[in-house]
Amino acid sequence: MVVVQEKGEIFFFYRPKVDKEEAHGPDDVQRLYIVLRPESSERCVEVKQDPHSGKEGSIHTDATSSSSSSTSGNNKGTSKSEGGRGIQEVNIEKEPLLRLIVMGKKSLPDLTKKGLPYWGFVEMVTTNIEVVKTALKGDEYDTPTKGHRWNAGARALGEGIYRIIKHQDNEKWGSKKAHTHLIYKLKFPREGKGEENIKNEPQECLNIEREGSFLIQIKNPDQQQGQGQGQGRFRGLASRRKAVFPAHLQGQFGKLRYSPADPPDFLNYEGCELLLISASDDIEEELGLELETEEGDNDGCSDLVKTFGETASTTPLFKGTWA
């Protein structure tokens, strides 16, 4: 049984390492980002973190501080928790909701190695597209030990559509309990046709296949890190950076270390830790679903470019080469 819980747009970006103008291979990559923009779900209204919590909250605090600094002289954020908390309802069919996810190993798990888990976390959640654009831009900063340093802006790597689905297949995964998948199919980069020679080297090196299916599991923020083998080997975020889920979400874990992403609202909290576990590179064969992207004959059809403008270099997206 397959139930589509959420669908929308998916974008992939990478950022070169600190002080590098561009990347020439996977060893030059500092971070791999996934941006999910849900457009519809089982419920048009999703629950997300309070906009005054997490990084989203720090932006509100900075704006308030700037506007009141002339009179107060000193207005500092005092929250000890950096993770998302609280509740705000968002109608994803009427306003944008974006999740910026960081993958710990700077790539997706190899789909040829079924059952391979990679850890990641939700870095940012916002209804303001400009906030994500700012996060993807380059910046400069000073450190006491290494002096002046700079980050290059992110590079656009892939664009497509995604679904989060609830699936139950006792024979394949040996469990009566339903699990959740994140599945996607790329629109860009386009597949080479005729005389076109699109290498897609960055995508291949970072395991961004044309389509993919991953089991997605949410880590219980209240569980202490386990020792030894298995999923417990992922160190995870510091306590202050972890999400603080509302009771109706936290209660779904019970005493378990991981839970399916059911509902997808878990992903609407900064500091939400997750596992993507490689499942299949053939969605139709595995799940009986066929994802269809809108065909675009030119780069102007890119929703990534329409959404993020010139924030990120599009050389990897359209030419399939490193930048």
mmCIF file of N, CA and C in Angstrom, residues 13-17 25-33 102-109 118-120 157 202 205-208 322:
data_model
loop_
_atom_site.group_PDB
_atom_site.id
_atom_site.type_symbol
_atom_site.label_atom_id
_atom_site.label_comp_id
_atom_site.label_asym_id
_atom_site.label_seq_id
_atom_site.Cartn_x
_atom_site.Cartn_y
_atom_site.Cartn_z
ATOM 1 N N PHE A 13 21.914 21.645 -3.990
ATOM 2 C CA PHE A 13 23.005 22.603 -4.095
ATOM 3 C C PHE A 13 24.239 22.027 -3.403
ATOM 4 N N TYR A 14 25.419 22.484 -3.819
ATOM 5 C CA TYR A 14 26.618 22.207 -3.036
ATOM 6 C C TYR A 14 27.395 23.500 -2.861
ATOM 7 N N ARG A 15 28.210 23.537 -1.812
ATOM 8 C CA ARG A 15 29.058 24.698 -1.563
ATOM 9 C C ARG A 15 30.527 24.254 -1.535
ATOM 10 N N PRO A 16 31.412 24.955 -2.261
ATOM 11 C CA PRO A 16 32.838 24.623 -2.190
ATOM 12 C C PRO A 16 33.393 24.849 -0.777
ATOM 13 N N LYS A 17 34.515 24.219 -0.484
ATOM 14 C CA LYS A 17 35.137 24.355 0.823
ATOM 15 C C LYS A 17 35.578 25.796 1.074
ATOM 16 N N GLY A 25 36.026 18.757 -7.750
ATOM 17 C CA GLY A 25 35.721 17.364 -7.473
ATOM 18 C C GLY A 25 35.078 17.250 -6.103
ATOM 19 N N PRO A 26 34.648 16.058 -5.715
ATOM 20 C CA PRO A 26 33.949 15.885 -4.436
ATOM 21 C C PRO A 26 34.778 16.258 -3.217
ATOM 22 N N ASP A 27 36.108 16.160 -3.308
ATOM 23 C CA ASP A 27 36.962 16.515 -2.176
ATOM 24 C C ASP A 27 36.972 18.015 -1.914
ATOM 25 N N ASP A 28 36.488 18.799 -2.868
ATOM 26 C CA ASP A 28 36.432 20.255 -2.717
ATOM 27 C C ASP A 28 35.076 20.730 -2.198
ATOM 28 N N VAL A 29 34.171 19.790 -1.888
ATOM 29 C CA VAL A 29 32.820 20.154 -1.458
ATOM 30 C C VAL A 29 32.758 20.262 0.061
ATOM 31 N N GLN A 30 32.244 21.396 0.532
ATOM 32 C CA GLN A 30 32.056 21.618 1.965
ATOM 33 C C GLN A 30 30.718 21.074 2.450
ATOM 34 N N ARG A 31 29.649 21.312 1.674
ATOM 35 C CA ARG A 31 28.312 20.882 2.096
ATOM 36 C C ARG A 31 27.443 20.563 0.888
ATOM 37 N N LEU A 32 26.562 19.579 1.086
ATOM 38 C CA LEU A 32 25.498 19.295 0.126
ATOM 39 C C LEU A 32 24.177 19.681 0.775
ATOM 40 N N TYR A 33 23.409 20.509 0.065
ATOM 41 C CA TYR A 33 22.111 20.960 0.561
ATOM 42 C C TYR A 33 20.983 20.342 -0.257
ATOM 43 N N VAL A 102 20.845 19.698 5.346
ATOM 44 C CA VAL A 102 22.274 19.451 5.154
ATOM 45 C C VAL A 102 22.534 17.957 5.282
ATOM 46 N N MET A 103 23.247 17.384 4.313
ATOM 47 C CA MET A 103 23.639 15.982 4.380
ATOM 48 C C MET A 103 25.051 15.871 4.946
ATOM 49 N N GLY A 104 25.204 15.076 6.001
ATOM 50 C CA GLY A 104 26.456 15.010 6.735
ATOM 51 C C GLY A 104 27.637 14.523 5.925
ATOM 52 N N LYS A 105 27.431 13.580 5.009
ATOM 53 C CA LYS A 105 28.534 13.033 4.216
ATOM 54 C C LYS A 105 28.703 13.730 2.875
ATOM 55 N N LYS A 106 28.038 14.860 2.704
ATOM 56 C CA LYS A 106 28.212 15.700 1.521
ATOM 57 C C LYS A 106 27.806 14.999 0.227
ATOM 58 N N SER A 107 26.943 14.004 0.341
ATOM 59 C CA SER A 107 26.397 13.329 -0.838
ATOM 60 C C SER A 107 25.165 12.564 -0.400
ATOM 61 N N LEU A 108 24.419 12.053 -1.361
ATOM 62 C CA LEU A 108 23.347 11.122 -1.051
ATOM 63 C C LEU A 108 23.941 9.717 -0.946
ATOM 64 N N PRO A 109 23.282 8.801 -0.224
ATOM 65 C CA PRO A 109 23.771 7.420 -0.196
ATOM 66 C C PRO A 109 23.677 6.775 -1.578
ATOM 67 N N TYR A 118 22.537 7.425 5.441
ATOM 68 C CA TYR A 118 23.300 8.662 5.584
ATOM 69 C C TYR A 118 22.509 9.609 6.481
ATOM 70 N N TRP A 119 23.222 10.228 7.389
ATOM 71 C CA TRP A 119 22.618 11.155 8.354
ATOM 72 C C TRP A 119 22.574 12.567 7.775
ATOM 73 N N GLY A 120 21.535 13.302 8.154
ATOM 74 C CA GLY A 120 21.419 14.700 7.795
ATOM 75 C C GLY A 120 20.569 15.432 8.814
ATOM 76 N N LEU A 157 22.753 22.234 -8.322
ATOM 77 C CA LEU A 157 23.190 20.911 -8.754
ATOM 78 C C LEU A 157 22.075 20.098 -9.402
ATOM 79 N N PRO A 202 29.386 16.314 -11.574
ATOM 80 C CA PRO A 202 29.110 16.599 -10.161
ATOM 81 C C PRO A 202 27.966 15.749 -9.615
ATOM 82 N N CYS A 205 29.222 12.167 -8.985
ATOM 83 C CA CYS A 205 30.136 12.090 -7.842
ATOM 84 C C CYS A 205 29.404 12.214 -6.505
ATOM 85 N N LEU A 206 28.300 12.967 -6.478
ATOM 86 C CA LEU A 206 27.555 13.191 -5.238
ATOM 87 C C LEU A 206 26.300 12.317 -5.152
ATOM 88 N N ASN A 207 26.204 11.334 -6.047
ATOM 89 C CA ASN A 207 25.120 10.344 -6.048
ATOM 90 C C ASN A 207 23.737 10.957 -6.265
ATOM 91 N N ILE A 208 23.678 12.014 -7.074
ATOM 92 C CA ILE A 208 22.392 12.612 -7.437
ATOM 93 C C ILE A 208 21.938 11.941 -8.734
ATOM 94 N N TRP A 322 31.712 20.872 -12.956
ATOM 95 C CA TRP A 322 32.008 21.486 -11.667
ATOM 96 C C TRP A 322 32.181 22.991 -11.808
#
